[in-house]
PDB file of C-alpha atoms and ligand atoms in Angstrom:
ATOM      1  CA  UNK A 270       0.893  -0.303 -20.977  1.00  0.00           C
ATOM      2  CA  UNK A 271       0.177  -1.556 -17.849  1.00  0.00           C
ATOM      3  CA  UNK A 272      -0.572  -5.653 -17.661  1.00  0.00           C
ATOM      4  CA  UNK A 273      -2.464  -7.075 -15.241  1.00  0.00           C
ATOM      5  CA  UNK A 274      -2.609 -10.631 -13.898  1.00  0.00           C
ATOM      6  CA  UNK A 275      -3.801 -11.926 -10.696  1.00  0.00           C
ATOM      7  CA  UNK A 276      -1.732 -11.936  -8.195  1.00  0.00           C
ATOM      8  CA  UNK A 277      -1.695 -15.116  -6.293  1.00  0.00           C
ATOM      9  CA  UNK A 278      -1.330 -14.157  -2.598  1.00  0.00           C
ATOM     10  CA  UNK A 279      -4.699 -12.362  -3.218  1.00  0.00           C
ATOM     11  CA  UNK A 280      -6.335 -16.180  -3.672  1.00  0.00           C
ATOM     12  CA  UNK A 281      -4.738 -17.892  -0.606  1.00  0.00           C
ATOM     13  CA  UNK A 282      -6.545 -18.623   2.574  1.00  0.00           C
ATOM     14  CA  UNK A 283      -4.601 -16.865   4.986  1.00  0.00           C
ATOM     15  CA  UNK A 284      -3.412 -19.754   6.903  1.00  0.00           C
ATOM     16  CA  UNK A 285      -2.098 -21.154   3.739  1.00  0.00           C
ATOM     17  CA  UNK A 286       1.602 -22.018   4.621  1.00  0.00           C
ATOM     18  CA  UNK A 287       3.006 -20.493   1.031  1.00  0.00           C
ATOM     19  CA  UNK A 288       0.760 -17.324   1.835  1.00  0.00           C
ATOM     20  CA  UNK A 289       2.252 -16.952   5.374  1.00  0.00           C
ATOM     21  CA  UNK A 290       5.640 -17.492   3.666  1.00  0.00           C
ATOM     22  CA  UNK A 291       4.718 -14.735   0.994  1.00  0.00           C
ATOM     23  CA  UNK A 292       3.870 -12.014   3.658  1.00  0.00           C
ATOM     24  CA  UNK A 293       6.881 -12.361   5.168  1.00  0.00           C
ATOM     25  CA  UNK A 294       8.797 -12.081   1.837  1.00  0.00           C
ATOM     26  CA  UNK A 295       6.749  -8.892   1.608  1.00  0.00           C
ATOM     27  CA  UNK A 296       8.149  -7.438   5.051  1.00  0.00           C
ATOM     28  CA  UNK A 297      11.762  -8.182   3.201  1.00  0.00           C
ATOM     29  CA  UNK A 298      11.067  -6.859  -0.021  1.00  0.00           C
ATOM     30  CA  UNK A 299       9.300  -3.829   1.374  1.00  0.00           C
ATOM     31  CA  UNK A 300      12.123  -3.194   3.254  1.00  0.00           C
ATOM     32  CA  UNK A 301      14.705  -3.425   0.121  1.00  0.00           C
ATOM     33  CA  UNK A 302      12.471  -1.116  -1.605  1.00  0.00           C
ATOM     34  CA  UNK A 303      12.556   1.494   1.068  1.00  0.00           C
ATOM     35  CA  UNK A 304       8.621   1.634   1.004  1.00  0.00           C
ATOM     36  CA  UNK A 305       8.057   2.701   4.515  1.00  0.00           C
ATOM     37  CA  UNK A 306      10.764   5.414   4.649  1.00  0.00           C
ATOM     38  CA  UNK A 307       9.695   6.360   1.371  1.00  0.00           C
ATOM     39  CA  UNK A 308       5.658   6.682   2.807  1.00  0.00           C
ATOM     40  CA  UNK A 309       6.815   8.350   5.834  1.00  0.00           C
ATOM     41  CA  UNK A 310       8.679  10.720   3.929  1.00  0.00           C
ATOM     42  CA  UNK A 311       5.262  11.645   1.543  1.00  0.00           C
ATOM     43  CA  UNK A 312       3.326  11.690   4.847  1.00  0.00           C
ATOM     44  CA  UNK A 313       5.742  14.492   6.264  1.00  0.00           C
ATOM     45  CA  UNK A 314       3.989  17.598   5.382  1.00  0.00           C
ATOM     46  CA  UNK A 315       0.475  16.263   6.210  1.00  0.00           C
ATOM     47  CA  UNK A 316      -1.092  17.925   9.429  1.00  0.00           C
ATOM     48  CA  UNK A 317      -1.088  15.166  12.116  1.00  0.00           C
ATOM     49  CA  UNK A 318      -4.366  12.907  11.686  1.00  0.00           C
ATOM     50  CA  UNK A 319      -6.215  11.097  14.368  1.00  0.00           C
ATOM     51  CA  UNK A 320      -7.441   8.422  11.964  1.00  0.00           C
ATOM     52  CA  UNK A 321      -5.028   6.859   9.125  1.00  0.00           C
ATOM     53  CA  UNK A 322      -6.447   4.395   7.137  1.00  0.00           C
ATOM     54  CA  UNK A 323      -4.252   1.955   5.101  1.00  0.00           C
ATOM     55  CA  UNK A 324      -6.172   0.043   2.282  1.00  0.00           C
ATOM     56  CA  UNK A 325      -5.258  -3.593   1.318  1.00  0.00           C
ATOM     57  CA  UNK A 326      -3.062  -3.344   4.537  1.00  0.00           C
ATOM     58  CA  UNK A 327      -2.543  -6.918   4.924  1.00  0.00           C
ATOM     59  CA  UNK A 328      -0.893  -8.081   7.991  1.00  0.00           C
ATOM     60  CA  UNK A 329      -0.329  -4.328   9.430  1.00  0.00           C
ATOM     61  CA  UNK A 330       3.164  -4.535   9.020  1.00  0.00           C
ATOM     62  CA  UNK A 331       3.845  -1.936   6.843  1.00  0.00           C
ATOM     63  CA  UNK A 332       1.820   0.435   8.325  1.00  0.00           C
ATOM     64  CA  UNK A 333       3.561  -0.433  11.611  1.00  0.00           C
ATOM     65  CA  UNK A 334       7.223   0.294  10.086  1.00  0.00           C
ATOM     66  CA  UNK A 335       5.512   3.738   8.958  1.00  0.00           C
ATOM     67  CA  UNK A 336       3.999   4.446  12.200  1.00  0.00           C
ATOM     68  CA  UNK A 337       7.298   3.898  13.735  1.00  0.00           C
ATOM     69  CA  UNK A 338       8.983   6.754  11.802  1.00  0.00           C
ATOM     70  CA  UNK A 339       6.189   9.363  12.470  1.00  0.00           C
ATOM     71  CA  UNK A 340       4.805   8.415  16.086  1.00  0.00           C
ATOM     72  CA  UNK A 341       7.197  10.993  17.843  1.00  0.00           C
ATOM     73  CA  UNK A 342       5.532  13.948  15.576  1.00  0.00           C
ATOM     74  CA  UNK A 343       2.420  12.141  15.289  1.00  0.00           C
ATOM     75  CA  UNK A 344       1.420  10.881  19.024  1.00  0.00           C
ATOM     76  CA  UNK A 345      -1.932   9.105  19.966  1.00  0.00           C
ATOM     77  CA  UNK A 346      -2.983   8.339  16.241  1.00  0.00           C
ATOM     78  CA  UNK A 347      -5.521   5.344  15.504  1.00  0.00           C
ATOM     79  CA  UNK A 348      -4.240   3.083  12.817  1.00  0.00           C
ATOM     80  CA  UNK A 349      -6.964   1.144  10.724  1.00  0.00           C
ATOM     81  CA  UNK A 350      -6.117  -1.550   8.724  1.00  0.00           C
ATOM     82  CA  UNK A 351      -8.597  -2.468   5.824  1.00  0.00           C
ATOM     83  CA  UNK A 352      -7.876  -5.657   3.898  1.00  0.00           C
ATOM     84  CA  UNK A 353      -9.864  -8.978   2.814  1.00  0.00           C
ATOM     85  CA  UNK A 354      -8.162 -10.739   5.255  1.00  0.00           C
ATOM     86  CA  UNK A 355      -8.254 -10.249   8.745  1.00  0.00           C
ATOM     87  CA  UNK A 356      -4.614 -11.165   9.650  1.00  0.00           C
ATOM     88  CA  UNK A 357      -3.252  -8.090  11.997  1.00  0.00           C
ATOM     89  CA  UNK A 358      -1.307 -10.522  14.599  1.00  0.00           C
ATOM     90  CA  UNK A 359      -1.214  -9.531  18.537  1.00  0.00           C
ATOM     91  CA  UNK A 360       2.324  -9.160  18.219  1.00  0.00           C
ATOM     92  CA  UNK A 361       1.751  -6.144  15.354  1.00  0.00           C
ATOM     93  CA  UNK A 362      -1.101  -4.716  18.077  1.00  0.00           C
ATOM     94  CA  UNK A 363       1.245  -4.539  20.606  1.00  0.00           C
ATOM     95  CA  UNK A 364       3.900  -2.606  18.396  1.00  0.00           C
ATOM     96  CA  UNK A 365       1.176  -0.056  17.624  1.00  0.00           C
ATOM     97  CA  UNK A 366       0.796   0.021  21.159  1.00  0.00           C
ATOM     98  CA  UNK A 367       4.131   0.835  22.551  1.00  0.00           C
ATOM     99  CA  UNK A 368       4.269   3.864  20.063  1.00  0.00           C
ATOM    100  CA  UNK A 369       0.916   5.142  22.208  1.00  0.00           C
ATOM    101  CA  UNK A 370      -1.143   4.215  18.860  1.00  0.00           C
ATOM    102  CA  UNK A 371      -4.312   2.428  18.702  1.00  0.00           C
ATOM    103  CA  UNK A 372      -4.556  -0.273  16.007  1.00  0.00           C
ATOM    104  CA  UNK A 373      -8.381  -1.264  14.416  1.00  0.00           C
ATOM    105  CA  UNK A 374      -8.751  -3.342  11.728  1.00  0.00           C
ATOM    106  CA  UNK A 375     -11.485  -3.925   9.412  1.00  0.00           C
ATOM    107  CA  UNK A 376     -11.825  -7.036   6.964  1.00  0.00           C
ATOM    108  CA  UNK A 377     -13.851  -6.981   3.731  1.00  0.00           C
ATOM    109  CA  UNK A 378     -13.906  -6.229   0.060  1.00  0.00           C
ATOM    110  CA  UNK A 379     -12.272  -2.496  -0.043  1.00  0.00           C
ATOM    111  CA  UNK A 380     -15.229  -1.082  -1.844  1.00  0.00           C
ATOM    112  CA  UNK A 381     -17.467  -1.983   1.030  1.00  0.00           C
ATOM    113  CA  UNK A 382     -15.638  -0.813   3.703  1.00  0.00           C
ATOM    114  CA  UNK A 383     -13.960   2.187   2.604  1.00  0.00           C
ATOM    115  CA  UNK A 384     -17.563   3.841   2.316  1.00  0.00           C
ATOM    116  CA  UNK A 385     -18.040   3.343   5.864  1.00  0.00           C
ATOM    117  CA  UNK A 386     -15.013   4.855   7.452  1.00  0.00           C
ATOM    118  CA  UNK A 387     -13.601   8.581   7.334  1.00  0.00           C
ATOM    119  CA  UNK A 388      -9.929   9.035   8.328  1.00  0.00           C
ATOM    120  CA  UNK A 389      -8.094  11.921   8.017  1.00  0.00           C
ATOM    121  CA  UNK A 390      -5.387  10.131   5.794  1.00  0.00           C
ATOM    122  CA  UNK A 391      -5.644   7.064   3.893  1.00  0.00           C
ATOM    123  CA  UNK A 392      -2.264   5.606   2.842  1.00  0.00           C
ATOM    124  CA  UNK A 393      -1.948   2.632   0.119  1.00  0.00           C
ATOM    125  CA  UNK A 394       1.083   0.248  -0.132  1.00  0.00           C
ATOM    126  CA  UNK A 395       1.692  -2.212  -2.930  1.00  0.00           C
ATOM    127  CA  UNK A 396      -2.326  -2.392  -3.633  1.00  0.00           C
ATOM    128  CA  UNK A 397      -3.516  -0.154  -6.327  1.00  0.00           C
ATOM    129  CA  UNK A 398      -1.424  -1.971  -9.045  1.00  0.00           C
ATOM    130  CA  UNK A 399      -3.998  -4.928  -8.353  1.00  0.00           C
ATOM    131  CA  UNK A 400      -6.981  -2.615  -9.836  1.00  0.00           C
ATOM    132  CA  UNK A 401      -7.457  -1.965 -13.740  1.00  0.00           C
ATOM    133  CA  UNK A 402      -7.998   1.547 -14.387  1.00  0.00           C
ATOM    134  CA  UNK A 403     -11.913   1.548 -14.233  1.00  0.00           C
ATOM    135  CA  UNK A 404     -11.539   0.178 -10.774  1.00  0.00           C
ATOM    136  CA  UNK A 405      -9.045   2.386  -9.907  1.00  0.00           C
ATOM    137  CA  UNK A 406     -10.441   5.336 -10.890  1.00  0.00           C
ATOM    138  CA  UNK A 407     -13.656   4.524  -8.463  1.00  0.00           C
ATOM    139  CA  UNK A 408     -11.542   3.843  -5.715  1.00  0.00           C
ATOM    140  CA  UNK A 409      -9.831   7.202  -6.027  1.00  0.00           C
ATOM    141  CA  UNK A 410     -13.141   8.706  -6.418  1.00  0.00           C
ATOM    142  CA  UNK A 411     -14.218   6.845  -3.224  1.00  0.00           C
ATOM    143  CA  UNK A 412     -10.993   7.903  -1.342  1.00  0.00           C
ATOM    144  CA  UNK A 413     -11.081  11.702  -2.020  1.00  0.00           C
ATOM    145  CA  UNK A 414     -14.852  11.516  -0.857  1.00  0.00           C
ATOM    146  CA  UNK A 415     -13.793  10.301   2.298  1.00  0.00           C
ATOM    147  CA  UNK A 416     -10.752  11.660   3.389  1.00  0.00           C
ATOM    148  CA  UNK A 417      -8.470  14.579   3.522  1.00  0.00           C
ATOM    149  CA  UNK A 418      -5.041  13.438   2.606  1.00  0.00           C
ATOM    150  CA  UNK A 419      -4.089  10.394   0.336  1.00  0.00           C
ATOM    151  CA  UNK A 420      -0.451   9.041  -0.142  1.00  0.00           C
ATOM    152  CA  UNK A 421       0.385   5.540  -2.375  1.00  0.00           C
ATOM    153  CA  UNK A 422       3.528   4.218  -2.351  1.00  0.00           C
ATOM    154  CA  UNK A 423       3.392   1.454  -5.376  1.00  0.00           C
ATOM    155  CA  UNK A 424       5.931  -0.103  -8.168  1.00  0.00           C
ATOM    156  CA  UNK A 425       7.485   1.311 -10.712  1.00  0.00           C
ATOM    157  CA  UNK A 426       7.051   0.364 -14.115  1.00  0.00           C
ATOM    158  CA  UNK A 427      10.436   0.132 -15.324  1.00  0.00           C
ATOM    159  CA  UNK A 428      12.924  -2.030 -17.215  1.00  0.00           C
ATOM    160  CA  UNK A 429      14.807  -1.847 -14.235  1.00  0.00           C
ATOM    161  CA  UNK A 430      12.362  -2.694 -11.436  1.00  0.00           C
ATOM    162  CA  UNK A 431      11.279  -5.523 -13.765  1.00  0.00           C
ATOM    163  CA  UNK A 432      14.767  -7.071 -13.754  1.00  0.00           C
ATOM    164  CA  UNK A 433      14.860  -6.412  -9.864  1.00  0.00           C
ATOM    165  CA  UNK A 434      11.402  -7.924  -9.619  1.00  0.00           C
ATOM    166  CA  UNK A 435      13.428 -11.194 -11.565  1.00  0.00           C
ATOM    167  CA  UNK A 436      15.815 -11.465  -8.940  1.00  0.00           C
ATOM    168  CA  UNK A 437      13.333 -11.851  -5.693  1.00  0.00           C
ATOM    169  CA  UNK A 438      14.523 -15.616  -5.917  1.00  0.00           C
ATOM    170  CA  UNK A 439      17.744 -14.383  -4.964  1.00  0.00           C
ATOM    171  CA  UNK A 440      16.528 -13.136  -1.475  1.00  0.00           C
ATOM    172  CA  UNK A 441      14.636 -16.485  -1.046  1.00  0.00           C
ATOM    173  CA  UNK A 442      11.290 -15.752  -1.803  1.00  0.00           C
ATOM    174  CA  UNK A 443       8.756 -18.539  -2.311  1.00  0.00           C
ATOM    175  CA  UNK A 444       7.045 -19.178  -5.867  1.00  0.00           C
ATOM    176  CA  UNK A 445       4.022 -16.617  -5.139  1.00  0.00           C
ATOM    177  CA  UNK A 446       6.229 -13.917  -4.027  1.00  0.00           C
ATOM    178  CA  UNK A 447       8.538 -14.658  -7.269  1.00  0.00           C
ATOM    179  CA  UNK A 448       5.076 -14.608  -9.362  1.00  0.00           C
ATOM    180  CA  UNK A 449       3.746 -11.682  -7.589  1.00  0.00           C
ATOM    181  CA  UNK A 450       7.039  -9.468  -7.899  1.00  0.00           C
ATOM    182  CA  UNK A 451       6.755  -9.357 -11.666  1.00  0.00           C
ATOM    183  CA  UNK A 452       3.157  -9.279 -12.020  1.00  0.00           C
ATOM    184  CA  UNK A 453       3.258  -6.071  -9.673  1.00  0.00           C
ATOM    185  CA  UNK A 454       5.969  -4.170 -11.723  1.00  0.00           C
ATOM    186  CA  UNK A 455       4.007  -5.036 -15.174  1.00  0.00           C
ATOM    187  CA  UNK A 456       1.056  -3.642 -13.544  1.00  0.00           C
ATOM    188  CA  UNK A 457       2.937  -0.816 -11.744  1.00  0.00           C
ATOM    189  CA  UNK A 458       2.931   3.032 -12.482  1.00  0.00           C
ATOM    190  CA  UNK A 459       5.123   5.732 -13.878  1.00  0.00           C
ATOM    191  CA  UNK A 460       4.800   9.607 -15.179  1.00  0.00           C
ATOM    192  CA  UNK A 461       1.332  10.937 -13.919  1.00  0.00           C
ATOM    193  CA  UNK A 462      -0.742   7.776 -14.438  1.00  0.00           C
ATOM    194  CA  UNK A 463      -2.453   8.498 -10.943  1.00  0.00           C
ATOM    195  CA  UNK A 464      -2.894  11.923 -10.814  1.00  0.00           C
ATOM    196  CA  UNK A 465      -4.929  11.714 -14.177  1.00  0.00           C
ATOM    197  CA  UNK A 466      -7.247   9.187 -12.455  1.00  0.00           C
ATOM    198  CA  UNK A 467      -7.869  11.118  -9.369  1.00  0.00           C
ATOM    199  CA  UNK A 468     -10.925  13.026  -9.561  1.00  0.00           C
ATOM    200  CA  UNK A 469     -11.035  16.461 -11.126  1.00  0.00           C
ATOM    201  CA  UNK A 470     -13.674  17.903  -8.673  1.00  0.00           C
ATOM    202  CA  UNK A 471     -12.645  19.456  -5.273  1.00  0.00           C
ATOM    203  CA  UNK A 472      -9.368  21.580  -4.933  1.00  0.00           C
ATOM    204  CA  UNK A 473      -6.383  19.150  -4.265  1.00  0.00           C
ATOM    205  CA  UNK A 474      -2.620  19.382  -4.218  1.00  0.00           C
ATOM    206  CA  UNK A 475      -1.224  16.727  -6.349  1.00  0.00           C
ATOM    207  CA  UNK A 476       2.046  15.176  -6.227  1.00  0.00           C
ATOM    208  CA  UNK A 477       3.243  11.921  -8.400  1.00  0.00           C
ATOM    209  CA  UNK A 478       6.991  10.853  -8.989  1.00  0.00           C
ATOM    210  CA  UNK A 479       9.487   7.818  -8.770  1.00  0.00           C
ATOM    211  CA  UNK A 480      10.815   7.319  -5.460  1.00  0.00           C
ATOM    212  CA  UNK A 481      14.597   5.438  -4.821  1.00  0.00           C
ATOM    213  CA  UNK A 482      15.126   2.760  -7.331  1.00  0.00           C
ATOM    214  CA  UNK A 483      12.026   0.773  -7.749  1.00  0.00           C
ATOM    215  CA  UNK A 484       9.014   3.104  -6.449  1.00  0.00           C
ATOM    216  CA  UNK A 485       6.277   5.059  -7.672  1.00  0.00           C
ATOM    217  CA  UNK A 486       4.518   7.748  -5.273  1.00  0.00           C
ATOM    218  CA  UNK A 487       1.301   9.689  -5.491  1.00  0.00           C
ATOM    219  CA  UNK A 488       0.175  11.776  -3.195  1.00  0.00           C
ATOM    220  CA  UNK A 489      -3.182  14.288  -2.725  1.00  0.00           C
ATOM    221  CA  UNK A 490      -3.693  16.900  -0.206  1.00  0.00           C
ATOM    222  CA  UNK A 491      -6.987  18.603   0.395  1.00  0.00           C
ATOM    223  CA  UNK A 492      -6.502  22.705   0.076  1.00  0.00           C
TER     224      UNK A 492
HETATM  225  C1  SAM B 920       0.635  -7.041  -1.975  1.00  0.00           C
HETATM  226  S1  SAM B 920       0.041  -7.198  -0.885  1.00  0.00           S
HETATM  227  C2  SAM B 920       0.243  -5.763   0.118  1.00  0.00           C
HETATM  228  C3  SAM B 920      -0.310  -5.772   1.434  1.00  0.00           C
HETATM  229  C4  SAM B 920       0.413  -4.629   2.406  1.00  0.00           C
HETATM  230  N1  SAM B 920      -0.122  -3.257   2.077  1.00  0.00           N
HETATM  231  C5  SAM B 920       2.131  -4.793   2.753  1.00  0.00           C
HETATM  232  O1  SAM B 920       2.893  -3.861   2.013  1.00  0.00           O
HETATM  233  O2  SAM B 920       2.646  -5.530   3.235  1.00  0.00           O
HETATM  234  C6  SAM B 920      -1.830  -6.713  -1.371  1.00  0.00           C
HETATM  235  C7  SAM B 920      -3.222  -6.791  -0.180  1.00  0.00           C
HETATM  236  O3  SAM B 920      -4.423  -6.219  -0.698  1.00  0.00           O
HETATM  237  C8  SAM B 920      -5.162  -7.050  -0.218  1.00  0.00           C
HETATM  238  N2  SAM B 920      -6.588  -7.133  -0.856  1.00  0.00           N
HETATM  239  C9  SAM B 920      -6.506  -7.628  -2.473  1.00  0.00           C
HETATM  240  N3  SAM B 920      -7.572  -7.189  -3.152  1.00  0.00           N
HETATM  241  C10 SAM B 920      -8.223  -6.458  -1.729  1.00  0.00           C
HETATM  242  C11 SAM B 920      -9.560  -5.916  -2.073  1.00  0.00           C
HETATM  243  N4  SAM B 920     -10.504  -6.067  -3.141  1.00  0.00           N
HETATM  244  N5  SAM B 920      -9.842  -5.391  -0.597  1.00  0.00           N
HETATM  245  C12 SAM B 920      -9.216  -5.513   0.222  1.00  0.00           C
HETATM  246  N6  SAM B 920      -8.150  -5.835   0.440  1.00  0.00           N
HETATM  247  C13 SAM B 920      -7.416  -6.731  -0.566  1.00  0.00           C
HETATM  248  C14 SAM B 920      -4.584  -8.546  -0.196  1.00  0.00           C
HETATM  249  O4  SAM B 920      -5.487  -9.241   0.944  1.00  0.00           O
HETATM  250  C15 SAM B 920      -3.153  -8.119   0.417  1.00  0.00           C
HETATM  251  O5  SAM B 920      -3.117  -8.209   1.574  1.00  0.00           O
END
């Protein structure tokens, strides 16, 4: 069973030193989990998009990492970061510009902002697990109505990932990251849990599988 407890980072102000430190930890945790490489692979058979939107995209550094892996094959894309906080730095924007990509930000609750956009592809990294199944079903239905492709890279709910999440202190992670890492795995996914929540209407090719040591991938492609 998934176990949901509120994550601390979601409730800290953007300039709180604990939040700033935890966002830096997230960059390293994403690297250890190989999230950007896993996401780039998941996207590799999608048609070249004009607009790609990252839900709960935080400071945008995750999507920038993915963009660096795809930009040669996917030129001139617009990256849209949707998050409750507007925290994409000038440096990150410059990183997208150096790849020939535009970067836009839309701040607000995802259920308010997602209906306002129509991206070709939606990506999600370490965000779906924040939602209970009812909210997830609502978000996935909304995503299916807004985009032609969807890819999520989430924590895998497994004994090994749970053990690893207790060890993030060894990377020097702060109290926020230590709490949220364990909470994330307990709220994570396995088997075909996300496919079962994807809307049945419409023609979609679905894929869902474990990736590397700690991750769980779900993708949906309109046929
Ligand atoms: C664990 S962080 C992941 C951030 C980013 N995807 C990454 O990999 O670095 C989860 C993100 O979801 C955002 N978030 C949480 N609840 C949200 C909501 N209801 N609407 C929009 N963003 C939300 C938080 O601000 C945070 O940036």
